[in-house]
Amino acid sequence: MTELLDIASEAARAVGEPLRKAFRSRPPVDTKRDFHDPVTEHDRAAEETIREVILSHRPDSVIVGEEGGTTGSGEVTWYVDPIDGTANFAAGIPFFCVSIAAAVDGELVAGVVYDPVREDEFTASTEGAWCNATPLRSRGAARDREAMLLSSYPTPRDLEQHGQAALERYAGLITSFAAVRRLGSAALKLAHVAGGWADVAYGRLSHPWDVAAGALLVRQAGGVYLGDPLVPGDYLAHVNGFDLAGSALADASR
């Protein structure tokens, strides 16, 4: 597992300098699913570099990337988001990251969330979770009224599908939690919950490349991540000791 974590760290750091140089250059933006789903040439280039680094060490790998899809075969599966928070990156907002996780036999065993602007490297393995080699402890608020919630809910898709009901639910979250922030990177939000710098992270319709590394961080730091991060769907994570049953987000755990 140490080998896989070292590979993930090397791959993430390999794209750090190019992303820092490109940051705030206002690169051209293409779109994927719709205009809310941006992609840049730097996403594609970073993923290609990450793939090259991984395969140079472990050619026996399946790589599931946001931009390049699923390729390869072997005993290790890697989940790669080259820039989680592309909209922030493209606009010049310093809240985005590189997210890489490794799984063996369907179990997450290593993960890295790398913030190239702050040069914070969050790492997790079966032995623990760290930020820049300092152990993480996912501890914080016990109740909504004391807690910081990181969430991009409702998304445009939520509003299209549920309209007024989504807005009412969002209003309930705003009035229940001490603070709600829409920061725009699932992996980095989960890393902050792992560190105890935020108390809850909630999102809808995520993919494994968005949350796999962050989920391992939260769990190995002693927090709670609900559900299977390797299956597309919603995510909910919180610090140890948080009262989810009494939370305005209790329905999201069912």
PDB file of N, CA and C in Angstrom, residues 166-218:
ATOM      1  N   ALA A 166     -36.518  21.713  -4.077  1.00  0.00           N
ATOM      2  CA  ALA A 166     -35.072  21.814  -3.865  1.00  0.00           C
ATOM      3  C   ALA A 166     -34.712  23.130  -3.184  1.00  0.00           C
ATOM      4  N   LEU A 167     -35.364  24.212  -3.587  1.00  0.00           N
ATOM      5  CA  LEU A 167     -35.094  25.499  -2.962  1.00  0.00           C
ATOM      6  C   LEU A 167     -35.517  25.498  -1.498  1.00  0.00           C
ATOM      7  N   GLU A 168     -36.647  24.877  -1.212  1.00  0.00           N
ATOM      8  CA  GLU A 168     -37.100  24.810   0.178  1.00  0.00           C
ATOM      9  C   GLU A 168     -36.153  23.973   1.033  1.00  0.00           C
ATOM     10  N   ARG A 169     -35.656  22.893   0.454  1.00  0.00           N
ATOM     11  CA  ARG A 169     -34.699  22.071   1.200  1.00  0.00           C
ATOM     12  C   ARG A 169     -33.417  22.851   1.457  1.00  0.00           C
ATOM     13  N   TYR A 170     -32.964  23.577   0.464  1.00  0.00           N
ATOM     14  CA  TYR A 170     -31.762  24.393   0.630  1.00  0.00           C
ATOM     15  C   TYR A 170     -31.980  25.456   1.713  1.00  0.00           C
ATOM     16  N   ALA A 171     -33.145  26.053   1.717  1.00  0.00           N
ATOM     17  CA  ALA A 171     -33.459  27.034   2.760  1.00  0.00           C
ATOM     18  C   ALA A 171     -33.375  26.394   4.140  1.00  0.00           C
ATOM     19  N   GLY A 172     -33.831  25.146   4.240  1.00  0.00           N
ATOM     20  CA  GLY A 172     -33.751  24.437   5.513  1.00  0.00           C
ATOM     21  C   GLY A 172     -32.314  24.217   5.961  1.00  0.00           C
ATOM     22  N   LEU A 173     -31.430  23.930   5.018  1.00  0.00           N
ATOM     23  CA  LEU A 173     -30.026  23.744   5.363  1.00  0.00           C
ATOM     24  C   LEU A 173     -29.401  25.063   5.819  1.00  0.00           C
ATOM     25  N   ILE A 174     -29.719  26.133   5.118  1.00  0.00           N
ATOM     26  CA  ILE A 174     -29.151  27.434   5.472  1.00  0.00           C
ATOM     27  C   ILE A 174     -29.589  27.875   6.867  1.00  0.00           C
ATOM     28  N   THR A 175     -30.844  27.633   7.191  1.00  0.00           N
ATOM     29  CA  THR A 175     -31.339  28.068   8.503  1.00  0.00           C
ATOM     30  C   THR A 175     -30.940  27.112   9.621  1.00  0.00           C
ATOM     31  N   SER A 176     -30.576  25.872   9.297  1.00  0.00           N
ATOM     32  CA  SER A 176     -30.224  24.886  10.319  1.00  0.00           C
ATOM     33  C   SER A 176     -28.749  24.921  10.687  1.00  0.00           C
ATOM     34  N   PHE A 177     -27.880  25.091   9.686  1.00  0.00           N
ATOM     35  CA  PHE A 177     -26.439  25.048   9.938  1.00  0.00           C
ATOM     36  C   PHE A 177     -25.902  26.428  10.290  1.00  0.00           C
ATOM     37  N   ALA A 178     -24.818  26.441  11.049  1.00  0.00           N
ATOM     38  CA  ALA A 178     -24.179  27.712  11.403  1.00  0.00           C
ATOM     39  C   ALA A 178     -23.707  28.441  10.155  1.00  0.00           C
ATOM     40  N   ALA A 179     -23.203  27.675   9.180  1.00  0.00           N
ATOM     41  CA  ALA A 179     -22.747  28.270   7.926  1.00  0.00           C
ATOM     42  C   ALA A 179     -22.816  27.220   6.834  1.00  0.00           C
ATOM     43  N   VAL A 180     -23.151  27.659   5.634  1.00  0.00           N
ATOM     44  CA  VAL A 180     -23.175  26.797   4.453  1.00  0.00           C
ATOM     45  C   VAL A 180     -22.317  27.454   3.390  1.00  0.00           C
ATOM     46  N   ARG A 181     -21.390  26.694   2.820  1.00  0.00           N
ATOM     47  CA  ARG A 181     -20.501  27.231   1.799  1.00  0.00           C
ATOM     48  C   ARG A 181     -20.545  26.348   0.556  1.00  0.00           C
ATOM     49  N   ARG A 182     -20.580  26.992  -0.620  1.00  0.00           N
ATOM     50  CA  ARG A 182     -20.589  26.299  -1.917  1.00  0.00           C
ATOM     51  C   ARG A 182     -19.214  26.513  -2.545  1.00  0.00           C
ATOM     52  N   LEU A 183     -18.303  25.582  -2.315  1.00  0.00           N
ATOM     53  CA  LEU A 183     -16.905  25.804  -2.671  1.00  0.00           C
ATOM     54  C   LEU A 183     -16.496  25.184  -3.996  1.00  0.00           C
ATOM     55  N   GLY A 184     -17.151  24.119  -4.442  1.00  0.00           N
ATOM     56  CA  GLY A 184     -16.948  23.678  -5.812  1.00  0.00           C
ATOM     57  C   GLY A 184     -15.952  22.583  -6.083  1.00  0.00           C
ATOM     58  N   SER A 185     -15.444  21.872  -5.086  1.00  0.00           N
ATOM     59  CA  SER A 185     -14.564  20.723  -5.318  1.00  0.00           C
ATOM     60  C   SER A 185     -14.891  19.664  -4.285  1.00  0.00           C
ATOM     61  N   ALA A 186     -15.515  18.582  -4.710  1.00  0.00           N
ATOM     62  CA  ALA A 186     -15.928  17.535  -3.773  1.00  0.00           C
ATOM     63  C   ALA A 186     -14.728  16.958  -3.031  1.00  0.00           C
ATOM     64  N   ALA A 187     -13.649  16.658  -3.759  1.00  0.00           N
ATOM     65  CA  ALA A 187     -12.486  16.036  -3.126  1.00  0.00           C
ATOM     66  C   ALA A 187     -11.881  16.934  -2.062  1.00  0.00           C
ATOM     67  N   LEU A 188     -11.765  18.220  -2.357  1.00  0.00           N
ATOM     68  CA  LEU A 188     -11.153  19.143  -1.404  1.00  0.00           C
ATOM     69  C   LEU A 188     -12.091  19.403  -0.229  1.00  0.00           C
ATOM     70  N   LYS A 189     -13.389  19.406  -0.473  1.00  0.00           N
ATOM     71  CA  LYS A 189     -14.344  19.528   0.635  1.00  0.00           C
ATOM     72  C   LYS A 189     -14.199  18.346   1.587  1.00  0.00           C
ATOM     73  N   LEU A 190     -14.092  17.147   1.046  1.00  0.00           N
ATOM     74  CA  LEU A 190     -13.930  15.966   1.890  1.00  0.00           C
ATOM     75  C   LEU A 190     -12.613  16.014   2.655  1.00  0.00           C
ATOM     76  N   ALA A 191     -11.556  16.517   2.016  1.00  0.00           N
ATOM     77  CA  ALA A 191     -10.278  16.650   2.708  1.00  0.00           C
ATOM     78  C   ALA A 191     -10.399  17.592   3.901  1.00  0.00           C
ATOM     79  N   HIS A 192     -11.199  18.647   3.757  1.00  0.00           N
ATOM     80  CA  HIS A 192     -11.391  19.580   4.870  1.00  0.00           C
ATOM     81  C   HIS A 192     -12.194  18.945   6.004  1.00  0.00           C
ATOM     82  N   VAL A 193     -13.133  18.084   5.670  1.00  0.00           N
ATOM     83  CA  VAL A 193     -13.843  17.347   6.724  1.00  0.00           C
ATOM     84  C   VAL A 193     -12.879  16.390   7.424  1.00  0.00           C
ATOM     85  N   ALA A 194     -12.013  15.748   6.654  1.00  0.00           N
ATOM     86  CA  ALA A 194     -11.015  14.854   7.261  1.00  0.00           C
ATOM     87  C   ALA A 194     -10.132  15.609   8.244  1.00  0.00           C
ATOM     88  N   GLY A 195      -9.816  16.854   7.918  1.00  0.00           N
ATOM     89  CA  GLY A 195      -8.986  17.658   8.799  1.00  0.00           C
ATOM     90  C   GLY A 195      -9.720  18.281   9.964  1.00  0.00           C
ATOM     91  N   GLY A 196     -11.057  18.203   9.961  1.00  0.00           N
ATOM     92  CA  GLY A 196     -11.842  18.843  11.007  1.00  0.00           C
ATOM     93  C   GLY A 196     -11.967  20.337  10.822  1.00  0.00           C
ATOM     94  N   TRP A 197     -11.679  20.826   9.613  1.00  0.00           N
ATOM     95  CA  TRP A 197     -11.786  22.261   9.321  1.00  0.00           C
ATOM     96  C   TRP A 197     -13.178  22.624   8.833  1.00  0.00           C
ATOM     97  N   ALA A 198     -13.940  21.624   8.427  1.00  0.00           N
ATOM     98  CA  ALA A 198     -15.364  21.734   8.149  1.00  0.00           C
ATOM     99  C   ALA A 198     -15.997  20.500   8.755  1.00  0.00           C
ATOM    100  N   ASP A 199     -17.295  20.555   9.004  1.00  0.00           N
ATOM    101  CA  ASP A 199     -17.930  19.483   9.772  1.00  0.00           C
ATOM    102  C   ASP A 199     -18.712  18.493   8.929  1.00  0.00           C
ATOM    103  N   VAL A 200     -19.305  18.955   7.845  1.00  0.00           N
ATOM    104  CA  VAL A 200     -20.131  18.091   6.997  1.00  0.00           C
ATOM    105  C   VAL A 200     -19.887  18.464   5.540  1.00  0.00           C
ATOM    106  N   ALA A 201     -19.854  17.451   4.673  1.00  0.00           N
ATOM    107  CA  ALA A 201     -19.810  17.676   3.222  1.00  0.00           C
ATOM    108  C   ALA A 201     -20.908  16.839   2.594  1.00  0.00           C
ATOM    109  N   TYR A 202     -21.668  17.459   1.702  1.00  0.00           N
ATOM    110  CA  TYR A 202     -22.796  16.768   1.074  1.00  0.00           C
ATOM    111  C   TYR A 202     -22.853  17.153  -0.391  1.00  0.00           C
ATOM    112  N   GLY A 203     -23.054  16.152  -1.234  1.00  0.00           N
ATOM    113  CA  GLY A 203     -23.164  16.426  -2.660  1.00  0.00           C
ATOM    114  C   GLY A 203     -24.021  15.397  -3.353  1.00  0.00           C
ATOM    115  N   ARG A 204     -24.458  15.751  -4.550  1.00  0.00           N
ATOM    116  CA  ARG A 204     -25.346  14.883  -5.312  1.00  0.00           C
ATOM    117  C   ARG A 204     -24.678  14.439  -6.603  1.00  0.00           C
ATOM    118  N   LEU A 205     -24.996  13.200  -7.002  1.00  0.00           N
ATOM    119  CA  LEU A 205     -24.628  12.676  -8.323  1.00  0.00           C
ATOM    120  C   LEU A 205     -23.122  12.766  -8.583  1.00  0.00           C
ATOM    121  N   SER A 206     -22.353  12.291  -7.623  1.00  0.00           N
ATOM    122  CA  SER A 206     -20.899  12.296  -7.770  1.00  0.00           C
ATOM    123  C   SER A 206     -20.435  11.039  -8.503  1.00  0.00           C
ATOM    124  N   HIS A 207     -19.192  11.087  -8.968  1.00  0.00           N
ATOM    125  CA  HIS A 207     -18.547   9.946  -9.600  1.00  0.00           C
ATOM    126  C   HIS A 207     -17.388   9.485  -8.714  1.00  0.00           C
ATOM    127  N   PRO A 208     -16.943   8.228  -8.867  1.00  0.00           N
ATOM    128  CA  PRO A 208     -15.842   7.754  -8.024  1.00  0.00           C
ATOM    129  C   PRO A 208     -14.593   8.624  -8.101  1.00  0.00           C
ATOM    130  N   TRP A 209     -14.276   9.177  -9.281  1.00  0.00           N
ATOM    131  CA  TRP A 209     -13.074  10.016  -9.357  1.00  0.00           C
ATOM    132  C   TRP A 209     -13.219  11.293  -8.541  1.00  0.00           C
ATOM    133  N   ASP A 210     -14.466  11.713  -8.272  1.00  0.00           N
ATOM    134  CA  ASP A 210     -14.693  12.903  -7.449  1.00  0.00           C
ATOM    135  C   ASP A 210     -14.406  12.642  -5.972  1.00  0.00           C
ATOM    136  N   VAL A 211     -14.788  11.467  -5.492  1.00  0.00           N
ATOM    137  CA  VAL A 211     -14.884  11.258  -4.043  1.00  0.00           C
ATOM    138  C   VAL A 211     -14.037  10.127  -3.477  1.00  0.00           C
ATOM    139  N   ALA A 212     -13.434   9.279  -4.313  1.00  0.00           N
ATOM    140  CA  ALA A 212     -12.761   8.086  -3.786  1.00  0.00           C
ATOM    141  C   ALA A 212     -11.629   8.447  -2.827  1.00  0.00           C
ATOM    142  N   ALA A 213     -10.733   9.329  -3.253  1.00  0.00           N
ATOM    143  CA  ALA A 213      -9.618   9.707  -2.382  1.00  0.00           C
ATOM    144  C   ALA A 213     -10.114  10.428  -1.137  1.00  0.00           C
ATOM    145  N   GLY A 214     -11.076  11.332  -1.301  1.00  0.00           N
ATOM    146  CA  GLY A 214     -11.610  12.067  -0.159  1.00  0.00           C
ATOM    147  C   GLY A 214     -12.322  11.182   0.835  1.00  0.00           C
ATOM    148  N   ALA A 215     -13.044  10.180   0.338  1.00  0.00           N
ATOM    149  CA  ALA A 215     -13.731   9.256   1.235  1.00  0.00           C
ATOM    150  C   ALA A 215     -12.741   8.496   2.102  1.00  0.00           C
ATOM    151  N   LEU A 216     -11.643   8.035   1.487  1.00  0.00           N
ATOM    152  CA  LEU A 216     -10.630   7.326   2.267  1.00  0.00           C
ATOM    153  C   LEU A 216     -10.003   8.253   3.299  1.00  0.00           C
ATOM    154  N   LEU A 217      -9.763   9.492   2.923  1.00  0.00           N
ATOM    155  CA  LEU A 217      -9.228  10.467   3.881  1.00  0.00           C
ATOM    156  C   LEU A 217     -10.135  10.603   5.096  1.00  0.00           C
ATOM    157  N   VAL A 218     -11.424  10.802   4.844  1.00  0.00           N
ATOM    158  CA  VAL A 218     -12.366  10.998   5.954  1.00  0.00           C
ATOM    159  C   VAL A 218     -12.379   9.776   6.859  1.00  0.00           C
TER     160      VAL A 218
END
